[in-house]
GROMACS .gro file of C-alpha atoms in nm:
model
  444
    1UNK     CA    1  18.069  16.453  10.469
    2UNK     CA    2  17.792  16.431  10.174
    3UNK     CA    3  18.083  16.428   9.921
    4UNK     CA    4  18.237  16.123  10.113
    5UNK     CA    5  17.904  15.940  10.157
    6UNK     CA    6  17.837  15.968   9.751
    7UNK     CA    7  18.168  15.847   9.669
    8UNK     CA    8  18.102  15.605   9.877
    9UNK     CA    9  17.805  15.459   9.733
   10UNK     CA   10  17.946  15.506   9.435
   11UNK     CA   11  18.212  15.229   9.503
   12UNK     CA   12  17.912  14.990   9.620
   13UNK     CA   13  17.715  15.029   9.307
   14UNK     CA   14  18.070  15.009   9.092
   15UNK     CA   15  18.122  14.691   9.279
   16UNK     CA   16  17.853  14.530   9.320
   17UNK     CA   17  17.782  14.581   8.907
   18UNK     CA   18  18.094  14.434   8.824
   19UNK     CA   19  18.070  14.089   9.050
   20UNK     CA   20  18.183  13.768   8.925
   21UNK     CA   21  18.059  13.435   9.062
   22UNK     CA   22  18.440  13.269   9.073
   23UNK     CA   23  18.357  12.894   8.951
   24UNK     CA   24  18.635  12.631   9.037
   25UNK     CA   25  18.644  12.312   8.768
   26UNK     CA   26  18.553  11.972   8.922
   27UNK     CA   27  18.695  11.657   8.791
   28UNK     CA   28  19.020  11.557   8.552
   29UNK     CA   29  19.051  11.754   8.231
   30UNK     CA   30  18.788  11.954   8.306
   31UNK     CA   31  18.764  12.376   8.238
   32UNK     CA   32  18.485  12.610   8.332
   33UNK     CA   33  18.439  12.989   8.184
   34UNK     CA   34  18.209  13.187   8.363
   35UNK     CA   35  18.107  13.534   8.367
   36UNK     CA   36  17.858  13.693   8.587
   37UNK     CA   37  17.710  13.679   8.970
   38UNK     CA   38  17.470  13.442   9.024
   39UNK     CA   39  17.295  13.659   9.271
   40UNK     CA   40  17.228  13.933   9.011
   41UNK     CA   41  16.896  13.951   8.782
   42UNK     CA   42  17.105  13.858   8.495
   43UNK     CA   43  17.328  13.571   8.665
   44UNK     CA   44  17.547  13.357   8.563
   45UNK     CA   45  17.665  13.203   8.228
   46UNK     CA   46  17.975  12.951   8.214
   47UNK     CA   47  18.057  12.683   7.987
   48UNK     CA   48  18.127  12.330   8.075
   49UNK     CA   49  18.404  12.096   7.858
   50UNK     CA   50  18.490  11.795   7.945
   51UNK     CA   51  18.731  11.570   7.772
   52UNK     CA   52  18.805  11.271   8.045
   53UNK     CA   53  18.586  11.150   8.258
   54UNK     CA   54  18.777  10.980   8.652
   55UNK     CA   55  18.658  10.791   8.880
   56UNK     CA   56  18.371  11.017   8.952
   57UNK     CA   57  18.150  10.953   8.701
   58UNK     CA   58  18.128  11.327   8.649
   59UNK     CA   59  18.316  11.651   8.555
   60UNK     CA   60  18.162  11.982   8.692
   61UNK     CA   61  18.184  12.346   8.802
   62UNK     CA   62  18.159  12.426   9.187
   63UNK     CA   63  18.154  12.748   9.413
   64UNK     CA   64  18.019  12.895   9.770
   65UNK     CA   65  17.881  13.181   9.971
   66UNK     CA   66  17.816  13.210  10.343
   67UNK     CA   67  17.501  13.056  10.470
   68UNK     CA   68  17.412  13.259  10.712
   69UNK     CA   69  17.169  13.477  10.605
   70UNK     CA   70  16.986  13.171  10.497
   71UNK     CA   71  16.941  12.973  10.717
   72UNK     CA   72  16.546  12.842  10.755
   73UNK     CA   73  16.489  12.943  10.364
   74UNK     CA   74  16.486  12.774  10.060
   75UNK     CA   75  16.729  12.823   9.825
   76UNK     CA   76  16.652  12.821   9.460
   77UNK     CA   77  16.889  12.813   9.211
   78UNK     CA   78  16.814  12.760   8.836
   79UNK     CA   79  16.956  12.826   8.439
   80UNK     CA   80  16.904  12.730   8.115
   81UNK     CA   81  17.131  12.436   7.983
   82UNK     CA   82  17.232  12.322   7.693
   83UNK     CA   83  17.448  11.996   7.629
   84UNK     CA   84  17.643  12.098   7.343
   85UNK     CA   85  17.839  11.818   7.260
   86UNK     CA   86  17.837  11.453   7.378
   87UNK     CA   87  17.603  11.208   7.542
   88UNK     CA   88  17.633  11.309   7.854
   89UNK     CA   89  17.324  11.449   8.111
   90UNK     CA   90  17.370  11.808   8.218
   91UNK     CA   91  17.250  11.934   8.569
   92UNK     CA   92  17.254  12.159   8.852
   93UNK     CA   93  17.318  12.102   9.196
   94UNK     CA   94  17.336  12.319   9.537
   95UNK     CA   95  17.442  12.170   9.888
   96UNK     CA   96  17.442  12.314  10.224
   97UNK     CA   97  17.724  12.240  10.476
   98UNK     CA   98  17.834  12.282  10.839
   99UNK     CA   99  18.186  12.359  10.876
  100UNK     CA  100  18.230  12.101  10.550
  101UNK     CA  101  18.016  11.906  10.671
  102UNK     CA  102  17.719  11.809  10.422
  103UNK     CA  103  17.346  11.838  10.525
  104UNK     CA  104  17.115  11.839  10.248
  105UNK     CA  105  17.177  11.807   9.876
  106UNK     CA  106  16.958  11.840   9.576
  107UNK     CA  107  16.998  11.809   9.213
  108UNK     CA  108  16.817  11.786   8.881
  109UNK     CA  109  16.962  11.407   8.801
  110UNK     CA  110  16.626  11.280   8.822
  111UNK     CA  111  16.516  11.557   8.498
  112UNK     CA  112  16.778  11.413   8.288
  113UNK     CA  113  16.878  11.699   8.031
  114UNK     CA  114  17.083  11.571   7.709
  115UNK     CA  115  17.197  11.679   7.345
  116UNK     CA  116  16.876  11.611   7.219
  117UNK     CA  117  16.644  11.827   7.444
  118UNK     CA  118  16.839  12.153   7.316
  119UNK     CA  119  16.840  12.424   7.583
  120UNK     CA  120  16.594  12.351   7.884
  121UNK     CA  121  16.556  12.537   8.179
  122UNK     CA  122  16.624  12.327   8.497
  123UNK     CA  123  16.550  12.433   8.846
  124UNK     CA  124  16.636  12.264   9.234
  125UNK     CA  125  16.517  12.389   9.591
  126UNK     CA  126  16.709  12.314   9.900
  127UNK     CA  127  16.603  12.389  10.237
  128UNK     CA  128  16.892  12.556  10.442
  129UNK     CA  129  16.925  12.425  10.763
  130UNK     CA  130  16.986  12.634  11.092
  131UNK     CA  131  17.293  12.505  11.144
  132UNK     CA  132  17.403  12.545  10.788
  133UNK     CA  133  17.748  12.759  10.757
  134UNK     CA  134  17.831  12.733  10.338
  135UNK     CA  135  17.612  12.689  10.067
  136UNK     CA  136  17.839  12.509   9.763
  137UNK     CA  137  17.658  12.478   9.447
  138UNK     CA  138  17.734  12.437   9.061
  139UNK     CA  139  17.664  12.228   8.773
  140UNK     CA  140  17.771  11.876   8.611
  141UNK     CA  141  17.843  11.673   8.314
  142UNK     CA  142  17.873  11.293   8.348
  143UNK     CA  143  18.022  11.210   7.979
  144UNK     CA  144  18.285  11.403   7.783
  145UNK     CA  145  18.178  11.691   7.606
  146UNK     CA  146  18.035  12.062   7.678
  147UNK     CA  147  17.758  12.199   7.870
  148UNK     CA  148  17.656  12.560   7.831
  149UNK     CA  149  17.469  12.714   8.085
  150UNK     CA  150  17.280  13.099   8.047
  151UNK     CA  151  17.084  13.248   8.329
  152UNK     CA  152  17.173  13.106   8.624
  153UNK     CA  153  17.061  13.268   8.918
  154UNK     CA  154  17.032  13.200   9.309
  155UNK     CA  155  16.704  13.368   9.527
  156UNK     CA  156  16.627  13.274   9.886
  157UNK     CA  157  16.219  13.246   9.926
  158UNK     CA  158  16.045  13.184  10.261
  159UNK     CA  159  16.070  12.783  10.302
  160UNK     CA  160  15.750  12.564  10.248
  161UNK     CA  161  15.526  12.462  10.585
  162UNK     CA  162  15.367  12.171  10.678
  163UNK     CA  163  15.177  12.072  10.947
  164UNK     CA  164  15.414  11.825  11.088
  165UNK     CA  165  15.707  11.871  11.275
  166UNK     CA  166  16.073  11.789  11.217
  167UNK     CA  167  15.978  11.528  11.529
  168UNK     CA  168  15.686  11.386  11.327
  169UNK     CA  169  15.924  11.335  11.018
  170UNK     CA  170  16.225  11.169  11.184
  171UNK     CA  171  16.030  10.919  11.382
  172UNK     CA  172  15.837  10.833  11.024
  173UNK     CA  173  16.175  10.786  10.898
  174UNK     CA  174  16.335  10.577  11.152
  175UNK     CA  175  16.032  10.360  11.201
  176UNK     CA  176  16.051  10.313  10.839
  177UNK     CA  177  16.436  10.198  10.814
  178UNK     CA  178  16.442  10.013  11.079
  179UNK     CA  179  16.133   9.781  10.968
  180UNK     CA  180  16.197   9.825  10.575
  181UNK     CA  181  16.585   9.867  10.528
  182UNK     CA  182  16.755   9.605  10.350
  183UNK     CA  183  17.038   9.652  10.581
  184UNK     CA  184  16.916   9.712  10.897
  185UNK     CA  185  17.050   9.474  11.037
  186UNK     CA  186  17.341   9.748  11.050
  187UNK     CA  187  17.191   9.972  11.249
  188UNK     CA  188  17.133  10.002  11.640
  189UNK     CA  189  16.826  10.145  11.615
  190UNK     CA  190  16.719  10.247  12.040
  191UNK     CA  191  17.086  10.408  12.013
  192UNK     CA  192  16.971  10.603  11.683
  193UNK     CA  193  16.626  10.690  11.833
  194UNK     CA  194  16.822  10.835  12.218
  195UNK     CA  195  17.082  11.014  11.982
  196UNK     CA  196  16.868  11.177  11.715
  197UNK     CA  197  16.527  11.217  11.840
  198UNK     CA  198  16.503  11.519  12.043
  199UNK     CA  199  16.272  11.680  12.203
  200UNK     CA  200  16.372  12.021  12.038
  201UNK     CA  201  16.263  11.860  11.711
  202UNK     CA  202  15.921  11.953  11.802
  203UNK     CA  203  15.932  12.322  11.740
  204UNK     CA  204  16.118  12.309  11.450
  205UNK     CA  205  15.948  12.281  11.061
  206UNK     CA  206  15.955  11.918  10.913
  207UNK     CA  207  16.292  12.013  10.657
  208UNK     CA  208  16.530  12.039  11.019
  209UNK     CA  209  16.473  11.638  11.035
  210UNK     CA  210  16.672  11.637  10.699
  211UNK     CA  211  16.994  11.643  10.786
  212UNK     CA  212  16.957  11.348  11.076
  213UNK     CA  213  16.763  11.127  10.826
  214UNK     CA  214  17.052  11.203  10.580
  215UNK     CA  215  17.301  11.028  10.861
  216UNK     CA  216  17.072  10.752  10.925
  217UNK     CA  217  17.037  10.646  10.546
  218UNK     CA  218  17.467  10.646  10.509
  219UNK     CA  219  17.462  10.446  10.839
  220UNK     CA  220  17.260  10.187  10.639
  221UNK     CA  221  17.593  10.154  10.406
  222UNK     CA  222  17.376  10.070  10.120
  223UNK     CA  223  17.476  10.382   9.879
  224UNK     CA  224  17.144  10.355   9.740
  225UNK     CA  225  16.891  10.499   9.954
  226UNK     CA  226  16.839  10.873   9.914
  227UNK     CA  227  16.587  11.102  10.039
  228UNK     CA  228  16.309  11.296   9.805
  229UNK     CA  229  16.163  11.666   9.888
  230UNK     CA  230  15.808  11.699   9.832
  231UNK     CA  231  15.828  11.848   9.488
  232UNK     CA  232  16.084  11.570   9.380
  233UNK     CA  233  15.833  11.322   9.500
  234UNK     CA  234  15.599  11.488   9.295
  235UNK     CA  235  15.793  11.531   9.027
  236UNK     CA  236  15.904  11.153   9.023
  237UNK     CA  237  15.532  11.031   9.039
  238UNK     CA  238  15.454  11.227   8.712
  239UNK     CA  239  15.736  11.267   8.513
  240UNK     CA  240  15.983  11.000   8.363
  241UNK     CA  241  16.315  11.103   8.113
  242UNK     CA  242  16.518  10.908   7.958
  243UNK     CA  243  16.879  10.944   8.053
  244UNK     CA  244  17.041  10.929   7.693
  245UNK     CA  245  16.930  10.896   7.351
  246UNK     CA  246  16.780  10.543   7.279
  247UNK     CA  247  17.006  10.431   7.007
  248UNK     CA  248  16.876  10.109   6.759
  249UNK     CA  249  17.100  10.025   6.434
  250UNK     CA  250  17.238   9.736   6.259
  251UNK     CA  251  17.557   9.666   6.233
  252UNK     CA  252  17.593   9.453   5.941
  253UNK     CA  253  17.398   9.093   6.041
  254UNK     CA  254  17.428   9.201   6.399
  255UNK     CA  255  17.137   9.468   6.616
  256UNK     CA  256  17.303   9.702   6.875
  257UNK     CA  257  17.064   9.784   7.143
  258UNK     CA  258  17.175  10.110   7.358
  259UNK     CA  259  16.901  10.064   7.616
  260UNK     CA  260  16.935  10.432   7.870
  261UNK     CA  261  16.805  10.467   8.189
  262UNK     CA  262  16.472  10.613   8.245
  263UNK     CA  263  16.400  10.914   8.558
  264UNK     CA  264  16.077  10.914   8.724
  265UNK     CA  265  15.775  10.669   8.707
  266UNK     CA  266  15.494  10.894   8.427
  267UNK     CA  267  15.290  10.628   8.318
  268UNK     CA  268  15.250  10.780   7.996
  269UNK     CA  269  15.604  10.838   7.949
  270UNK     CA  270  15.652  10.485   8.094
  271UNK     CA  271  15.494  10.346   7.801
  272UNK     CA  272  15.586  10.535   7.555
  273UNK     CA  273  15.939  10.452   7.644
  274UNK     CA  274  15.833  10.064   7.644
  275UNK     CA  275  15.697  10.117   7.281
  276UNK     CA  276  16.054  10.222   7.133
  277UNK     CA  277  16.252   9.992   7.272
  278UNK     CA  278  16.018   9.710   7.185
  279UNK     CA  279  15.979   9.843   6.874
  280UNK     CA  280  16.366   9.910   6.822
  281UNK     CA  281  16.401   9.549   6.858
  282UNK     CA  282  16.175   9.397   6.608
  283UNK     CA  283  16.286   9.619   6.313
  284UNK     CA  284  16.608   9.518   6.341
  285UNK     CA  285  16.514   9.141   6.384
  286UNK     CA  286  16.482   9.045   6.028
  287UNK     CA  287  16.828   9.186   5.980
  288UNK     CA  288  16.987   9.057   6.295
  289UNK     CA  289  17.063   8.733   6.133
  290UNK     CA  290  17.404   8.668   6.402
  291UNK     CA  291  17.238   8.803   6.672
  292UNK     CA  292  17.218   9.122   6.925
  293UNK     CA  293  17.424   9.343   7.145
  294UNK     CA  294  17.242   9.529   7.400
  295UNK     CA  295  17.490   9.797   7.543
  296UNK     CA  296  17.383   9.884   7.942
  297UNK     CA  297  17.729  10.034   7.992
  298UNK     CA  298  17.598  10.402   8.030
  299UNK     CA  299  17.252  10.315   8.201
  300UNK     CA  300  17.204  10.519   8.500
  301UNK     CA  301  16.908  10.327   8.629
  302UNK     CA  302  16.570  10.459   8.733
  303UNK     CA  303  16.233  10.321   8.664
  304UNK     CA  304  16.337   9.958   8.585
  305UNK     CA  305  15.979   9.837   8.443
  306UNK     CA  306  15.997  10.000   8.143
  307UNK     CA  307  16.268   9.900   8.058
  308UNK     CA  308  16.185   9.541   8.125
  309UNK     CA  309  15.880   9.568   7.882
  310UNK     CA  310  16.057   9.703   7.617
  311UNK     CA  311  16.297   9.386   7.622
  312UNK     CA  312  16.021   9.152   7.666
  313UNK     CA  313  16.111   9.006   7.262
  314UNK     CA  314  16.445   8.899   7.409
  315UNK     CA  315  16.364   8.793   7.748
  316UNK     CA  316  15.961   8.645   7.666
  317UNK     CA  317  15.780   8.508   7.963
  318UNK     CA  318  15.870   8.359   8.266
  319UNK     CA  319  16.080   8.305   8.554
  320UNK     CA  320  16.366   8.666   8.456
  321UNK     CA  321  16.427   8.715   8.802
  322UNK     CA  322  16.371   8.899   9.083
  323UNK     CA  323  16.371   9.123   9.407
  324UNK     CA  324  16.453   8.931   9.766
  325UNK     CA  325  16.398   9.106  10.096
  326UNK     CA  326  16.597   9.085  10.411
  327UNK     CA  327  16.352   8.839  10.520
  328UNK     CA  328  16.424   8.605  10.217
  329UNK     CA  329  16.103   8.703  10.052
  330UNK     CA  330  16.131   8.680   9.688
  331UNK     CA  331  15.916   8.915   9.472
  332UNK     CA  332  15.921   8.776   9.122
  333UNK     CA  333  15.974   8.988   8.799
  334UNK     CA  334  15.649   8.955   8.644
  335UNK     CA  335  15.649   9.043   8.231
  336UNK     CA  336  15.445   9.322   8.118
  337UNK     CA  337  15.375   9.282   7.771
  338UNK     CA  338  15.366   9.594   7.574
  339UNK     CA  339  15.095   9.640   7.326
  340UNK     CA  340  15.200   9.527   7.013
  341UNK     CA  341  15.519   9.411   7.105
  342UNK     CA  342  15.505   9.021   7.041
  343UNK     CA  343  15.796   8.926   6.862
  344UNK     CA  344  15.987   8.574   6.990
  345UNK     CA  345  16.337   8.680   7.041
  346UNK     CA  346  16.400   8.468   7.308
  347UNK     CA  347  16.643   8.199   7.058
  348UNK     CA  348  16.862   8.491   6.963
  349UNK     CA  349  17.200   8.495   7.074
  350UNK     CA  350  17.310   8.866   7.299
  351UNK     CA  351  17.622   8.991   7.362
  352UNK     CA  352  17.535   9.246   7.736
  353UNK     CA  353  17.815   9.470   7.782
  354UNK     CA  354  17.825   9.621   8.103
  355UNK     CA  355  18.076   9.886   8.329
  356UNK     CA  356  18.084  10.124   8.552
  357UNK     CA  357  17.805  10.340   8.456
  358UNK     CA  358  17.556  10.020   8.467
  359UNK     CA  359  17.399  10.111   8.798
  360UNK     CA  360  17.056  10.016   9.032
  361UNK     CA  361  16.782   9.941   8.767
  362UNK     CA  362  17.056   9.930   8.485
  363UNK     CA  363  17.213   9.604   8.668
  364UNK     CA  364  16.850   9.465   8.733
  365UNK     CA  365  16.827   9.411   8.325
  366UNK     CA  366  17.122   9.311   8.335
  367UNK     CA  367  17.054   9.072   8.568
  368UNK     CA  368  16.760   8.977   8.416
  369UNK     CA  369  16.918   8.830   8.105
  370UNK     CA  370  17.190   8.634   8.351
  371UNK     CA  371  17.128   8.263   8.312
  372UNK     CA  372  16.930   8.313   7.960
  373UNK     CA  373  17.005   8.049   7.718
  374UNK     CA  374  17.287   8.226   7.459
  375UNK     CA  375  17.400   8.481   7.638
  376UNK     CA  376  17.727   8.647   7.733
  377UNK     CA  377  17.845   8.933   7.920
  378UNK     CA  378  18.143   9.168   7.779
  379UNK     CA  379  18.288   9.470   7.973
  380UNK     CA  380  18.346   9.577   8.307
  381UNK     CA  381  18.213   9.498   8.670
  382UNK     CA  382  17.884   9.746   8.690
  383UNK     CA  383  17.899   9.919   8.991
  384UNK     CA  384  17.773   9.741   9.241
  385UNK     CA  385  17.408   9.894   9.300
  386UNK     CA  386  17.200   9.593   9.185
  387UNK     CA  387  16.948   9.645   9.470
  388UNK     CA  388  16.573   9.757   9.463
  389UNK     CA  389  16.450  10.087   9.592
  390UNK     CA  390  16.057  10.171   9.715
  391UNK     CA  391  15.940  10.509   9.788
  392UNK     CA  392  15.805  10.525  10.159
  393UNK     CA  393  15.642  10.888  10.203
  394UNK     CA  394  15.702  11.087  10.498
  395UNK     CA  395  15.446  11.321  10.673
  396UNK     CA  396  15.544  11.631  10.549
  397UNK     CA  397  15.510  11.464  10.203
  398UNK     CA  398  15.870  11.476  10.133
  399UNK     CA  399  15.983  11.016  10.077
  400UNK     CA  400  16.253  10.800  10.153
  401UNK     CA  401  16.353  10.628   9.863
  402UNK     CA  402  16.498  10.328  10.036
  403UNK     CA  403  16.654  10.035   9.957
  404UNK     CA  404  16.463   9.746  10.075
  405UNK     CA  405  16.539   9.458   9.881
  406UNK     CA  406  16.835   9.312   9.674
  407UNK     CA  407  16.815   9.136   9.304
  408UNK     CA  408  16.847   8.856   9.230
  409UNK     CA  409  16.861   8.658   8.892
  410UNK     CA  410  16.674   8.359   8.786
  411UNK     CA  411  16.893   8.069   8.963
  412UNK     CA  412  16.868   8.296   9.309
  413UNK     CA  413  17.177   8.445   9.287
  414UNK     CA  414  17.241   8.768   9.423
  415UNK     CA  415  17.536   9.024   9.290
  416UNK     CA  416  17.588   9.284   9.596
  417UNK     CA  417  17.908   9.378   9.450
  418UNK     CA  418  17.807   9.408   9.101
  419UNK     CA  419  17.783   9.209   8.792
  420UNK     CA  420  18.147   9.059   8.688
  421UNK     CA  421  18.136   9.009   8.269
  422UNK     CA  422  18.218   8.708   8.093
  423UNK     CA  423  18.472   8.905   7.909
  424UNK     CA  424  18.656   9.135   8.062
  425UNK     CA  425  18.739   9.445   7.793
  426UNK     CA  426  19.069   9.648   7.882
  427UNK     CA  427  19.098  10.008   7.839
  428UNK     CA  428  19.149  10.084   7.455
  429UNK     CA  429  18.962   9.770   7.315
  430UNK     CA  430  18.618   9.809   7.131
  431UNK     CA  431  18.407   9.593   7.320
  432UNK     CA  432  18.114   9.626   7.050
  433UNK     CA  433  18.385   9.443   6.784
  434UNK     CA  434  18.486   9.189   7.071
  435UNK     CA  435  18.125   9.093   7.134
  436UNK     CA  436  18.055   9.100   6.746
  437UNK     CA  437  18.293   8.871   6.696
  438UNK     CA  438  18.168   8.623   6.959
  439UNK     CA  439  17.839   8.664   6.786
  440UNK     CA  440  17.908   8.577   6.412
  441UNK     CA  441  18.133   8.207   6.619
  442UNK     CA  442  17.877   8.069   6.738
  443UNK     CA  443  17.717   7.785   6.540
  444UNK     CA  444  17.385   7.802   6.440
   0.00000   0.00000   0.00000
């Protein structure tokens, strides 16, 4: 019998030192090496390559364990990554289902992580709700290229408290969409409030409202709102990352203007961010002679004043556009002038090119320079998010970033299904050479 028990333990300890977390690839051309278990001290490491990019907007790495065990925890997962090769963002991201069905998600897309940060830890939490039967987790890459990720691990920790109740947090929530909501409209909201306000609600911690505030946003159909846990509403309020490597150069007489999205709402950061575009722009004004491109086809969005700033040489003062409630409010675009950014741009002829991956706050500049004097659009239709998001906190201090208004550009035209270009650029063409070309015709 003690023979049998040690061999026994034997085989746990042999098995349990040689698990492998078995990662499946997401997306089209897409491979993912891994080695290691994720719930070990050591994790586990994979690498990422990309070299096509579908519909998507992403390539990635997926893979699940039972959720059972927890259930009312946090889940932590985190790793070290390092985009290799490319321009794309790399991040992590963990889900929790029931019976495929999804009930909260988290990811690090708002602490964008590219080439030029080198290797950075990254870390999300996700509550686990009771009901939860499959945690799926993994990583992503939303451009061609490689991600390499070391270290990463999943731990369960006892889930944060707060004084209010999942009760308290769904009727904040509701109250809130159905008197802020651009679309609600939509929404039935005495039928939402007799379906998914319970009286069982009350004994259970704020993060079991999740789930039912995650079905009232996608009832809103506006596949903008999302909902932020109480460190990613602190981390929003503090922090702000640009999505890509601001890119500045001149291309013979013509500038090219790579504008990336910015994360979060940092003041500092905020302004620093201002600073570089603005200050991209003048130093290549002199040299400009034909004009400028500004490329918004890989902007992501975010924090949309910065950005705004920063362009304030090319769009000056004035009437630029701006956001229009479901009342018919409008709430002008009001210029912030960045400190010593003064230059008048505002005669210069630009070439916008636009796609897919020009989404939310990337569409609002984009919108901002529609109607400008000189200007023409080259690309693809953006994607169709040109709407304006507040953050409404809840009382647990997790928010509701909701979508509350839509943009409009300076004539009062709205784009709810995204910004169509002037030019429409087919697979295979080079845009930048299409709009250059524009450029250097027009008469001066």
């Amino acid at each position: 019998m003690a023979r049998a028990l040690w061999v026994l333990m034997l085989l746990v300890v042999h098995a349990t030192a040689n698990a492998q977390t078995v990662w499946r690839a997401l997306g089209v051309e897409t491979q993912v090496n891994g080695s290691g278990d994720v719930l070990d001290d050591a994790g586990s490491s994979l690498v990422l390559v990309s070299t096509q990019i579908g519909k998507s907007g992403f390539s990635g790495s997926i893979t699940s364990l039972d959720a059972t065990a927890y259930r009312g925890r946090d889940m932590v997962i985190s790793g070290l990554l390092q985009v290799e090769r490319g321009a794309g963002n790399g991040a992590i991201w963990i889900r929790a289902d029931q019976a495929g069905k999804p009930l909260n998600f988290q990811n690090t897309r708002d602490s964008p992580l590219i080439h030029q940060d080198g290797a950075q830890r990254r870390e999300v939490r996700l509550y686990v709700p009771l009901s939860a039967t499959r945690l799926v987790f993994g990583v992503t890459l939303d451009a061609v290229g490689s991600l390499n990720v070391a270290s990463l691990m999943l731990r369960d920790e006892v889930a944060s408290t707060s004084a209010a109740s999942a009760y308290d947090v769904l009727d904040a929530a509701l109250s809130i969409t159905g008197s802020k909501a651009l679309n609600r409209a939509k929404v039935d909201w005495q039928a939402e409030r007799a379906q998914l306000l319970t009286s069982d609600l009350k004994a259970l911690p704020a993060q079991e409202a999740y789930p039912r505030i995650h079905i009232v946003l996608a009832k809103l159909g506006d596949r903008h709102s999302s909902l932020m846990t109480t460190s990613g509403v602190k981390q929003y309020r503090t922090d702000a990352r640009p999505t890509q490597e601001l890119e500045a150069k001149v291309l013979g007489e013509i500038g090219y203007l790579r504008l990336p999205g910015l994360m979060g709402k940092g003041p500092a950061a905020g302004r620093a961010f201002s600073a570089r575009v603005c200050r991209g722009l003048e130093d290549m004004a002199g040299e400009a002679s034909s004009g400028m491109i500004l490329d918004l086809r890989q902007n992501p969005g975010g924090n949309m004043w910065p950005m705004m700033n920063g362009l304030f040489p090319l769009l000056g003062s004035g009437d630029i556009g701006a956001f229009r409630d479901a009342d018919g409010d409008l709430m002008p675009w009001k210029d912030r002038i960045v400190a010593s950014c003064s230059d008048d741009m505002t005669a210069m002829p630009v070439a916008v090119l636009i796609g897919r991956g020009t989404v939310s706050s990337g569409e609002a500049v984009a919108t901002a320079f529609k109607g400008r004097p000189g200007t023409r659009f080259f690309g693809k239709p953006s994607a169709g998010l040109s709407t304006g998001n507040r953050l409404f906190p809840l009382p647990d201090g997790s928010g509701l970033l909701l979508t509350s208004t839509v943009d409009v550009d300076r004539t009062g035209q709205a784009f709810p299904s995204g910004l169509t270009p002037d030019v429409l650029i087919d697979d295979g063409q080079d845009a930048i050479a299409i709009a250059s070309a524009w450029l250097r015709s027009i008469d001066r």
